[in-house]
Amino acid sequence: MKKFSVAVIGGGAAGIVAAVSSKRKGNSVVICERMPRLGKKLLISGNGRCNMLNDDLFARHYNIAARALVTSIFSRFGKNDIADFFKGLGLQMFSKDSRVFPITNNASSVLKILETELRRLSVPVELGFEAVDISDFRGGFIIKSRKGAELECDKVILTGGGMTYPALGSDGSSYELAKQLGHKIITPVPSAVPLTVKDPLCHLLQGQKIFAAVKALINGKIKSEATGDVLFTKYGLSGTAILDISEEISIAINRLHKNDAVVSVDMAPFMSGEELKNELARRINIFSEEDFLTGILPNKFNAAFKNILQKRDIAQIVNTLKDRRFKITGTRGWNEAEFTAGGIDVTQVKEGLLESKIKNGVYFAGEALDVEGKRGGYNLAWAWASGFVAGLAGSD
Ligand SMILES: Cc1cc2nc3c(=O)[nH]c(=O)nc-3n(C[C@H](O)[C@H](O)[C@H](O)COP(=O)(O)OP(=O)(O)OC[C@H]3O[C@@H](n4cnc5c(N)ncnc54)[C@H](O)[C@@H]3O)c2cc1C
């Protein structure tokens, strides 16, 4: 049986960096990856551009439960360390609105640079190795694959990812391994995900994208707010603003089984209610019904709001445009979500180290943990930083 000092389970963003950092410390490391190649999700990140980091890298951009752990890791390997790590590998980057991308605007450059480092360090990679069991063995562990292969190691770093885009590799199987070891899993739900709505307006406006301000309300209370694109689709609502408020809604619907999630859309955030009222009042005798909203919203909105516009009730039109409510029936699910909210409970993981509080010698990194960042490079930043620190496993 092959023996290593460290086995990294999962060859995504976190796992590759964990292996590099561990090998640089002089450990014999292996990566076990269930897919036929490394880093498949990395390749589609940021629409293939890979928003790999954010210049404003602080714990406040992550879920509240994870902030202490995130702070402890960024204080060991933060924004500048991540940037230096990649610069040191030869990757040039640029920032736009604080979001950091590879200069090539191509996620495959990031993966290639990482794979080159793995090759330089001679880190073996076991592809098609789906870890299904971690058992104690002579003070270390034996890891078994679904196909019956086994390898021995002193330490394990579990970086199996979350549950989004399962066809790319992370299908939640790392939660099963963590559970075997006694870890609690916070019910994973899709995040940064489009929302489903049964509302004729979505049908009428299908394909229309507007700039809007949105709020997620659960039981009438505002849980999150965002400004950006809202895209009306035949199934409901999408666009960056919707993705940005989807986490609270997904948790309410998919984890807490609540049925009172509502999204309020302000379709004219660039005008106050008063300004909109005055402008519409000015239009009453000038604009026809078919053109009443022209210049404020795309033309399709005149037809979609025909019933209200016909009444010429300015107060009702203002209310509708500034606070149109959509009852949310669900989320589009794992195949359309960018992140996982939930995962391995961070309270059972040692701050600053990422070692299990339950099982010595087991470490965690990346999206497998209940750590969710906002859109904007925060999830990859977490994957790199946590991967690097977990890779130091016991060497300091
Ligand atoms: C469409 C999309 C766009 C995104 N864009 C961005 C972006 O621009 N910026 C950003 O910050 N984040 C983005 N993300 C999120 C980001 O890609 C993830 O948070 C990040 O890749 C997580 O890294 P990870 O290594 O923890 O997990 P993953 O990248 O999912 O890697 C986990 C690996 O473990 C393997 N694995 C799982 N279970 C086992 C097992 N039992 N045995 C062996 N191997 C196993 C999987 O095959 C996989 O290769 C995006 C996500 C999606 C889906």
Short mmCIF file of C-alpha atoms and ligand atoms in Angstrom, two decimals:
data_model
loop_
_atom_site.label_atom_id
_atom_site.label_comp_id
_atom_site.label_asym_id
_atom_site.label_seq_id
_atom_site.Cartn_x
_atom_site.Cartn_y
_atom_site.Cartn_z
CA MET A 1 0.00 0.00 0.00
CA LYS A 2 1.33 3.47 -0.89
CA LYS A 3 2.14 5.61 2.15
CA PHE A 4 2.23 9.43 2.35
CA SER A 5 2.52 11.88 5.19
CA VAL A 6 -0.46 13.88 3.89
CA ALA A 7 -3.42 12.88 1.70
CA VAL A 8 -5.49 15.69 0.22
CA ILE A 9 -9.00 14.52 -0.69
CA GLY A 10 -10.30 16.70 -3.52
CA GLY A 11 -8.24 18.37 -6.24
CA GLY A 12 -10.08 21.67 -6.61
CA ALA A 13 -8.86 25.16 -5.75
CA ALA A 14 -8.40 24.45 -2.03
CA GLY A 15 -6.94 20.96 -2.49
CA ILE A 16 -4.31 21.97 -5.05
CA VAL A 17 -3.07 24.87 -2.90
CA ALA A 18 -3.11 22.65 0.21
CA ALA A 19 -0.93 20.11 -1.61
CA VAL A 20 1.51 22.81 -2.79
CA SER A 21 1.83 24.34 0.66
CA SER A 22 2.25 20.95 2.34
CA LYS A 23 4.85 19.76 -0.16
CA ARG A 24 6.80 23.00 0.21
CA LYS A 25 7.03 22.16 3.93
CA GLY A 26 8.75 18.91 2.97
CA ASN A 27 5.85 16.50 3.37
CA SER A 28 5.16 13.63 1.00
CA VAL A 29 1.72 14.54 -0.34
CA VAL A 30 -0.83 12.92 -2.60
CA ILE A 31 -3.99 14.41 -4.11
CA CYS A 32 -6.97 12.05 -4.42
CA GLU A 33 -9.45 13.39 -6.98
CA ARG A 34 -12.59 11.56 -8.03
CA MET A 35 -12.80 13.20 -11.46
CA PRO A 36 -10.55 12.40 -14.45
CA ARG A 37 -8.86 15.80 -14.07
CA LEU A 38 -8.14 18.46 -11.45
CA GLY A 39 -9.92 21.77 -10.94
CA LYS A 40 -12.99 21.38 -13.15
CA LYS A 41 -15.04 23.92 -11.21
CA LEU A 42 -12.20 26.40 -11.25
CA LEU A 43 -12.40 26.41 -15.05
CA ILE A 44 -15.99 27.70 -15.08
CA SER A 45 -15.52 30.20 -12.26
CA GLY A 46 -16.36 33.80 -13.08
CA ASN A 47 -17.87 32.71 -16.39
CA GLY A 48 -14.49 31.28 -17.34
CA ARG A 49 -12.66 34.46 -16.28
CA CYS A 50 -12.02 33.38 -12.66
CA ASN A 51 -12.65 36.21 -10.22
CA MET A 52 -9.98 34.79 -7.96
CA LEU A 53 -9.68 37.34 -5.15
CA ASN A 54 -11.01 40.66 -3.86
CA ASP A 55 -8.88 43.62 -2.77
CA ASP A 56 -11.32 44.21 0.09
CA LEU A 57 -10.73 40.83 1.73
CA PHE A 58 -12.28 40.86 5.18
CA ALA A 59 -14.39 38.45 7.23
CA ARG A 60 -17.40 40.77 7.10
CA HIS A 61 -17.99 39.55 3.55
CA TYR A 62 -18.65 36.01 4.82
CA ASN A 63 -21.52 34.37 6.72
CA ILE A 64 -21.67 35.41 10.35
CA ALA A 65 -21.07 31.90 11.75
CA ALA A 66 -17.76 31.66 9.88
CA ARG A 67 -16.28 35.09 10.58
CA ALA A 68 -14.05 34.17 13.51
CA LEU A 69 -12.58 31.24 11.60
CA VAL A 70 -12.17 33.31 8.44
CA THR A 71 -10.38 36.07 10.37
CA SER A 72 -8.04 33.53 11.95
CA ILE A 73 -7.10 32.15 8.52
CA PHE A 74 -6.73 35.48 6.71
CA SER A 75 -4.46 36.67 9.52
CA ARG A 76 -2.14 33.80 8.54
CA PHE A 77 -2.63 33.95 4.78
CA GLY A 78 -4.46 37.06 3.61
CA LYS A 79 -4.98 39.08 0.47
CA ASN A 80 -1.31 40.02 -0.07
CA ASP A 81 -0.14 36.47 0.63
CA ILE A 82 -2.60 35.07 -1.90
CA ALA A 83 -1.53 37.64 -4.52
CA ASP A 84 2.18 36.95 -3.81
CA PHE A 85 1.59 33.21 -3.97
CA PHE A 86 0.17 33.50 -7.49
CA LYS A 87 2.72 36.11 -8.59
CA GLY A 88 5.41 33.74 -7.40
CA LEU A 89 3.99 31.06 -9.68
CA GLY A 90 4.13 33.48 -12.62
CA LEU A 91 0.49 34.57 -12.80
CA GLN A 92 -0.13 38.22 -13.66
CA MET A 93 -3.38 39.68 -12.32
CA PHE A 94 -5.44 42.85 -12.50
CA SER A 95 -8.19 44.41 -10.37
CA LYS A 96 -11.44 45.90 -11.58
CA ASP A 97 -13.77 47.42 -8.97
CA SER A 98 -11.71 45.55 -6.36
CA ARG A 99 -12.31 42.19 -8.05
CA VAL A 100 -9.09 40.43 -9.01
CA PHE A 101 -8.78 38.41 -12.25
CA PRO A 102 -5.89 36.74 -14.07
CA ILE A 103 -4.52 39.19 -16.67
CA THR A 104 -5.46 36.68 -19.36
CA ASN A 105 -9.11 36.84 -18.22
CA ASN A 106 -8.97 33.09 -18.46
CA ALA A 107 -9.53 30.60 -15.64
CA SER A 108 -7.49 27.96 -17.42
CA SER A 109 -4.34 30.11 -16.91
CA VAL A 110 -4.88 29.86 -13.15
CA LEU A 111 -5.34 26.10 -13.25
CA LYS A 112 -2.32 25.61 -15.56
CA ILE A 113 -0.09 27.70 -13.29
CA LEU A 114 -1.16 25.58 -10.30
CA GLU A 115 -0.70 22.30 -12.15
CA THR A 116 2.79 23.41 -13.23
CA GLU A 117 3.69 23.95 -9.58
CA LEU A 118 2.34 20.51 -8.66
CA ARG A 119 4.55 19.03 -11.39
CA ARG A 120 7.58 21.05 -10.29
CA LEU A 121 7.11 19.76 -6.77
CA SER A 122 6.44 16.22 -8.03
CA VAL A 123 3.13 15.91 -6.18
CA PRO A 124 1.44 12.67 -7.26
CA VAL A 125 -2.21 12.92 -8.26
CA GLU A 126 -4.54 9.91 -8.06
CA LEU A 127 -7.28 10.70 -10.57
CA GLY A 128 -10.54 8.73 -10.51
CA PHE A 129 -9.94 8.13 -6.78
CA GLU A 130 -13.22 8.81 -4.99
CA ALA A 131 -12.54 8.58 -1.28
CA VAL A 132 -15.40 6.77 0.45
CA ASP A 133 -13.86 5.83 3.78
CA ILE A 134 -11.26 7.21 6.20
CA SER A 135 -10.26 4.69 8.90
CA ASP A 136 -7.78 4.87 11.77
CA PHE A 137 -4.58 2.93 11.12
CA ARG A 138 -1.34 2.85 13.18
CA GLY A 139 -1.78 6.39 14.47
CA GLY A 140 -2.68 7.64 11.00
CA PHE A 141 -5.32 6.75 8.45
CA ILE A 142 -6.21 4.44 5.59
CA ILE A 143 -8.23 6.04 2.82
CA LYS A 144 -10.32 3.76 0.65
CA SER A 145 -11.64 4.61 -2.81
CA ARG A 146 -14.96 3.54 -4.29
CA LYS A 147 -13.08 1.20 -6.63
CA GLY A 148 -11.32 -0.51 -3.71
CA ALA A 149 -7.91 1.22 -3.89
CA GLU A 150 -6.26 2.08 -0.56
CA LEU A 151 -3.55 4.41 0.61
CA GLU A 152 -2.03 5.15 3.97
CA CYS A 153 -1.28 8.59 5.40
CA ASP A 154 -0.47 10.35 8.67
CA LYS A 155 -2.74 13.30 8.05
CA VAL A 156 -5.79 13.98 5.91
CA ILE A 157 -6.89 17.29 4.40
CA LEU A 158 -10.49 17.13 3.27
CA THR A 159 -11.20 19.59 0.45
CA GLY A 160 -14.08 17.91 -1.37
CA GLY A 161 -15.99 21.15 -2.01
CA GLY A 162 -19.72 21.84 -1.71
CA MET A 163 -22.60 20.68 -3.88
CA THR A 164 -22.95 23.10 -6.79
CA TYR A 165 -22.56 21.83 -10.35
CA PRO A 166 -22.22 18.22 -9.13
CA ALA A 167 -21.24 17.04 -12.62
CA LEU A 168 -17.93 18.88 -12.11
CA GLY A 169 -17.02 16.74 -9.10
CA SER A 170 -18.20 18.17 -5.81
CA ASP A 171 -21.38 16.29 -5.09
CA GLY A 172 -21.48 16.48 -1.30
CA SER A 173 -19.55 13.24 -0.78
CA SER A 174 -17.04 15.05 1.43
CA TYR A 175 -19.89 15.69 3.90
CA GLU A 176 -20.33 11.92 4.21
CA LEU A 177 -16.64 11.52 5.03
CA ALA A 178 -16.84 14.31 7.61
CA LYS A 179 -19.94 12.72 9.15
CA GLN A 180 -18.12 9.37 9.41
CA LEU A 181 -15.51 11.19 11.49
CA GLY A 182 -18.20 12.57 13.81
CA HIS A 183 -18.63 16.02 12.29
CA LYS A 184 -21.90 17.92 12.18
CA ILE A 185 -23.09 19.19 8.80
CA ILE A 186 -25.11 22.39 8.53
CA THR A 187 -27.75 21.51 5.91
CA PRO A 188 -26.26 22.66 2.60
CA VAL A 189 -28.48 24.79 0.37
CA PRO A 190 -27.78 26.45 -3.00
CA SER A 191 -26.64 30.07 -2.84
CA ALA A 192 -26.04 32.76 -5.49
CA VAL A 193 -28.89 31.06 -7.29
CA PRO A 194 -31.85 32.25 -9.42
CA LEU A 195 -35.27 32.19 -7.74
CA THR A 196 -38.52 30.66 -8.91
CA VAL A 197 -41.71 32.71 -8.91
CA LYS A 198 -45.23 32.05 -10.15
CA ASP A 199 -46.18 35.52 -11.32
CA PRO A 200 -47.56 36.47 -14.74
CA LEU A 201 -45.29 39.53 -14.79
CA CYS A 202 -42.22 37.29 -15.09
CA HIS A 203 -43.77 35.67 -18.14
CA LEU A 204 -44.70 39.00 -19.71
CA LEU A 205 -41.24 40.44 -19.12
CA GLN A 206 -39.32 37.27 -19.98
CA GLY A 207 -35.80 38.11 -21.18
CA GLN A 208 -35.89 41.73 -19.92
CA LYS A 209 -32.99 42.87 -17.77
CA ILE A 210 -33.18 46.08 -15.74
CA PHE A 211 -31.07 47.86 -13.16
CA ALA A 212 -32.99 47.58 -9.88
CA ALA A 213 -32.73 47.59 -6.10
CA VAL A 214 -33.99 44.41 -4.46
CA LYS A 215 -34.77 43.27 -0.93
CA ALA A 216 -35.23 39.75 0.45
CA LEU A 217 -38.01 39.66 3.02
CA ILE A 218 -38.71 36.68 5.25
CA ASN A 219 -41.84 36.92 7.34
CA GLY A 220 -42.01 40.60 6.38
CA LYS A 221 -38.52 41.38 7.73
CA ILE A 222 -35.74 42.61 5.44
CA LYS A 223 -32.92 40.04 5.47
CA SER A 224 -30.71 41.31 2.66
CA GLU A 225 -30.58 44.03 0.04
CA ALA A 226 -28.70 44.51 -3.22
CA THR A 227 -28.55 46.73 -6.26
CA GLY A 228 -27.73 45.47 -9.73
CA ASP A 229 -29.26 43.56 -12.62
CA VAL A 230 -32.61 41.86 -12.36
CA LEU A 231 -33.45 39.50 -15.19
CA PHE A 232 -37.05 38.35 -15.66
CA THR A 233 -37.27 34.77 -16.88
CA LYS A 234 -40.06 32.34 -17.62
CA TYR A 235 -39.42 30.58 -14.30
CA GLY A 236 -38.89 33.70 -12.16
CA LEU A 237 -36.05 36.07 -11.31
CA SER A 238 -32.32 36.04 -11.99
CA GLY A 239 -29.51 38.58 -12.48
CA THR A 240 -26.70 39.70 -10.21
CA ALA A 241 -28.91 41.52 -7.68
CA ILE A 242 -31.10 38.45 -7.26
CA LEU A 243 -28.07 36.15 -6.86
CA ASP A 244 -26.74 38.52 -4.21
CA ILE A 245 -29.86 38.23 -2.03
CA SER A 246 -30.58 34.57 -2.74
CA GLU A 247 -28.73 33.07 0.22
CA GLU A 248 -31.16 34.20 2.93
CA ILE A 249 -34.08 33.10 0.78
CA SER A 250 -32.56 29.71 0.00
CA ILE A 251 -31.85 29.10 3.69
CA ALA A 252 -35.43 30.09 4.60
CA ILE A 253 -37.02 27.87 1.95
CA ASN A 254 -34.62 24.93 1.64
CA ARG A 255 -33.27 24.63 5.20
CA LEU A 256 -35.93 26.15 7.46
CA HIS A 257 -38.88 25.12 5.21
CA LYS A 258 -40.50 28.54 5.46
CA ASN A 259 -43.02 29.59 2.83
CA ASP A 260 -43.07 33.34 3.42
CA ALA A 261 -40.10 34.47 1.33
CA VAL A 262 -40.75 37.55 -0.78
CA VAL A 263 -38.56 39.71 -3.02
CA SER A 264 -39.35 43.39 -3.33
CA VAL A 265 -38.09 44.98 -6.55
CA ASP A 266 -37.62 48.74 -6.92
CA MET A 267 -37.59 49.10 -10.70
CA ALA A 268 -36.62 52.77 -10.61
CA PRO A 269 -33.91 53.02 -7.91
CA PHE A 270 -32.44 56.04 -9.69
CA MET A 271 -35.51 58.15 -8.72
CA SER A 272 -37.04 58.75 -5.31
CA GLY A 273 -40.75 57.97 -4.91
CA GLU A 274 -41.44 61.70 -4.94
CA GLU A 275 -39.43 62.29 -8.13
CA LEU A 276 -41.19 59.40 -9.85
CA LYS A 277 -44.58 60.69 -8.75
CA ASN A 278 -43.85 64.17 -10.11
CA GLU A 279 -42.50 62.83 -13.38
CA LEU A 280 -45.54 60.58 -13.92
CA ALA A 281 -47.90 63.44 -13.01
CA ARG A 282 -46.15 65.58 -15.64
CA ARG A 283 -46.70 62.83 -18.23
CA ILE A 284 -50.44 62.36 -17.65
CA ASN A 285 -51.59 64.69 -20.45
CA ILE A 286 -48.54 64.30 -22.67
CA PHE A 287 -47.73 60.58 -22.92
CA SER A 288 -50.05 57.95 -24.33
CA GLU A 289 -50.79 54.83 -22.31
CA GLU A 290 -48.52 52.75 -24.59
CA ASP A 291 -45.57 55.10 -23.88
CA PHE A 292 -46.27 56.09 -20.32
CA LEU A 293 -43.09 54.53 -18.86
CA THR A 294 -40.85 55.19 -21.86
CA GLY A 295 -37.49 56.59 -20.87
CA ILE A 296 -37.78 55.16 -17.36
CA LEU A 297 -38.14 51.47 -18.18
CA PRO A 298 -37.73 49.38 -21.36
CA ASN A 299 -40.72 49.54 -23.73
CA LYS A 300 -41.96 46.05 -22.82
CA PHE A 301 -42.95 47.42 -19.39
CA ASN A 302 -45.68 49.61 -20.92
CA ALA A 303 -47.46 46.50 -22.19
CA ALA A 304 -46.71 44.43 -19.09
CA PHE A 305 -48.21 47.08 -16.79
CA LYS A 306 -51.09 47.90 -19.16
CA ASN A 307 -53.79 47.19 -16.55
CA ILE A 308 -52.37 49.60 -14.01
CA LEU A 309 -51.36 52.25 -16.52
CA GLN A 310 -54.91 52.29 -17.92
CA LYS A 311 -56.21 53.49 -14.57
CA ARG A 312 -53.79 56.42 -14.53
CA ASP A 313 -53.63 56.14 -10.74
CA ILE A 314 -50.20 57.71 -10.12
CA ALA A 315 -49.93 56.51 -6.51
CA GLN A 316 -50.58 52.91 -7.56
CA ILE A 317 -48.08 53.10 -10.42
CA VAL A 318 -45.40 54.55 -8.11
CA ASN A 319 -46.07 51.84 -5.50
CA THR A 320 -45.84 49.13 -8.12
CA LEU A 321 -42.62 50.40 -9.68
CA LYS A 322 -40.90 51.16 -6.35
CA ASP A 323 -41.99 48.06 -4.42
CA ARG A 324 -43.25 45.27 -6.70
CA ARG A 325 -43.42 42.14 -4.56
CA PHE A 326 -42.79 38.60 -5.81
CA LYS A 327 -43.59 35.58 -3.68
CA ILE A 328 -40.70 33.17 -4.01
CA THR A 329 -41.64 29.52 -4.50
CA GLY A 330 -38.14 28.03 -4.57
CA THR A 331 -34.61 28.21 -5.96
CA ARG A 332 -33.27 26.85 -9.25
CA GLY A 333 -31.12 24.28 -7.45
CA TRP A 334 -27.59 22.95 -7.48
CA ASN A 335 -27.04 23.05 -11.24
CA GLU A 336 -27.50 26.82 -11.34
CA ALA A 337 -26.05 27.86 -7.97
CA GLU A 338 -22.56 29.34 -7.66
CA PHE A 339 -21.97 28.55 -4.00
CA THR A 340 -23.07 26.26 -1.21
CA ALA A 341 -24.44 27.78 2.00
CA GLY A 342 -23.87 25.25 4.77
CA GLY A 343 -21.44 22.37 5.10
CA ILE A 344 -19.05 21.17 7.79
CA ASP A 345 -19.85 23.03 11.03
CA VAL A 346 -17.04 25.51 11.68
CA THR A 347 -17.48 25.35 15.47
CA GLN A 348 -15.90 21.87 15.35
CA VAL A 349 -12.79 23.15 13.57
CA LYS A 350 -9.77 24.78 15.29
CA GLU A 351 -9.34 28.47 14.46
CA GLY A 352 -6.07 29.35 12.77
CA LEU A 353 -5.32 25.69 12.03
CA LEU A 354 -8.39 24.16 10.38
CA GLU A 355 -7.78 20.91 12.25
CA SER A 356 -10.78 18.92 13.43
CA LYS A 357 -11.59 19.33 17.12
CA ILE A 358 -12.99 15.81 17.00
CA LYS A 359 -10.31 13.85 15.15
CA ASN A 360 -6.64 14.79 15.44
CA GLY A 361 -4.79 14.74 12.14
CA VAL A 362 -7.82 15.63 10.04
CA TYR A 363 -7.97 19.09 8.44
CA PHE A 364 -10.57 20.86 6.31
CA ALA A 365 -10.43 23.63 3.70
CA GLY A 366 -12.50 25.29 1.01
CA GLU A 367 -16.19 25.19 0.29
CA ALA A 368 -16.71 21.89 2.16
CA LEU A 369 -16.79 24.02 5.33
CA ASP A 370 -19.78 26.16 6.27
CA VAL A 371 -18.03 29.28 4.95
CA GLU A 372 -19.78 31.35 2.29
CA GLY A 373 -18.45 34.56 0.87
CA LYS A 374 -20.26 37.13 -1.20
CA ARG A 375 -19.91 37.12 -4.96
CA GLY A 376 -16.77 39.00 -6.00
CA GLY A 377 -13.89 36.52 -5.55
CA TYR A 378 -14.52 35.79 -1.88
CA ASN A 379 -15.13 32.06 -2.25
CA LEU A 380 -11.98 31.39 -4.21
CA ALA A 381 -10.06 33.66 -1.82
CA TRP A 382 -11.30 31.41 0.99
CA ALA A 383 -10.36 28.28 -0.97
CA TRP A 384 -6.78 29.54 -1.56
CA ALA A 385 -6.24 30.84 1.99
CA SER A 386 -7.79 27.90 3.82
CA GLY A 387 -6.06 25.46 1.46
CA PHE A 388 -2.69 27.05 2.12
CA VAL A 389 -3.14 27.07 5.91
CA ALA A 390 -4.51 23.51 6.02
CA GLY A 391 -1.47 22.48 3.97
CA LEU A 392 0.76 23.64 6.82
CA ALA A 393 -0.96 20.84 8.79
CA GLY A 394 1.06 20.20 11.89
CA SER A 395 4.30 21.52 10.39
CA ASP A 396 4.47 24.60 12.61
C1 LIG B 1 -20.58 28.74 -12.01
C2 LIG B 1 -19.66 29.08 -10.87
C3 LIG B 1 -18.93 30.26 -10.94
C4 LIG B 1 -18.12 30.61 -9.86
N1 LIG B 1 -17.37 31.76 -9.96
C5 LIG B 1 -16.60 32.14 -8.91
C6 LIG B 1 -15.79 33.30 -9.00
O1 LIG B 1 -15.68 33.94 -10.04
N2 LIG B 1 -15.12 33.69 -7.87
C7 LIG B 1 -15.16 32.97 -6.71
O2 LIG B 1 -14.55 33.36 -5.73
N3 LIG B 1 -15.86 31.82 -6.64
C8 LIG B 1 -16.57 31.39 -7.70
N4 LIG B 1 -17.26 30.22 -7.63
C9 LIG B 1 -17.13 29.39 -6.42
C10 LIG B 1 -15.79 28.68 -6.41
O3 LIG B 1 -15.59 28.09 -7.67
C11 LIG B 1 -15.76 27.62 -5.32
O4 LIG B 1 -16.08 28.21 -4.09
C12 LIG B 1 -14.39 26.97 -5.23
O5 LIG B 1 -14.07 26.33 -6.46
C13 LIG B 1 -14.35 25.96 -4.10
O6 LIG B 1 -13.10 25.32 -4.14
P1 LIG B 1 -12.94 23.93 -3.40
O7 LIG B 1 -11.57 23.46 -3.73
O8 LIG B 1 -13.33 24.05 -2.00
O9 LIG B 1 -14.02 22.96 -4.08
P2 LIG B 1 -14.09 22.47 -5.58
O10 LIG B 1 -13.49 23.42 -6.50
O11 LIG B 1 -15.50 22.08 -5.78
O12 LIG B 1 -13.16 21.17 -5.57
C14 LIG B 1 -13.48 20.02 -4.86
C15 LIG B 1 -12.87 18.83 -5.55
O13 LIG B 1 -13.02 17.68 -4.73
C16 LIG B 1 -13.37 16.57 -5.53
N5 LIG B 1 -14.05 15.61 -4.67
C17 LIG B 1 -15.24 15.74 -4.06
N6 LIG B 1 -15.50 14.67 -3.29
C18 LIG B 1 -14.44 13.83 -3.43
C19 LIG B 1 -14.13 12.54 -2.89
N7 LIG B 1 -14.97 11.90 -2.07
N8 LIG B 1 -12.96 11.96 -3.24
C20 LIG B 1 -12.11 12.59 -4.10
N9 LIG B 1 -12.36 13.80 -4.65
C21 LIG B 1 -13.51 14.41 -4.29
C22 LIG B 1 -14.22 17.18 -6.62
O14 LIG B 1 -14.27 16.37 -7.77
C23 LIG B 1 -13.55 18.52 -6.86
O15 LIG B 1 -12.57 18.44 -7.87
C24 LIG B 1 -18.05 29.80 -8.70
C25 LIG B 1 -18.78 28.61 -8.66
C26 LIG B 1 -19.57 28.24 -9.74
C27 LIG B 1 -20.32 26.94 -9.67
#
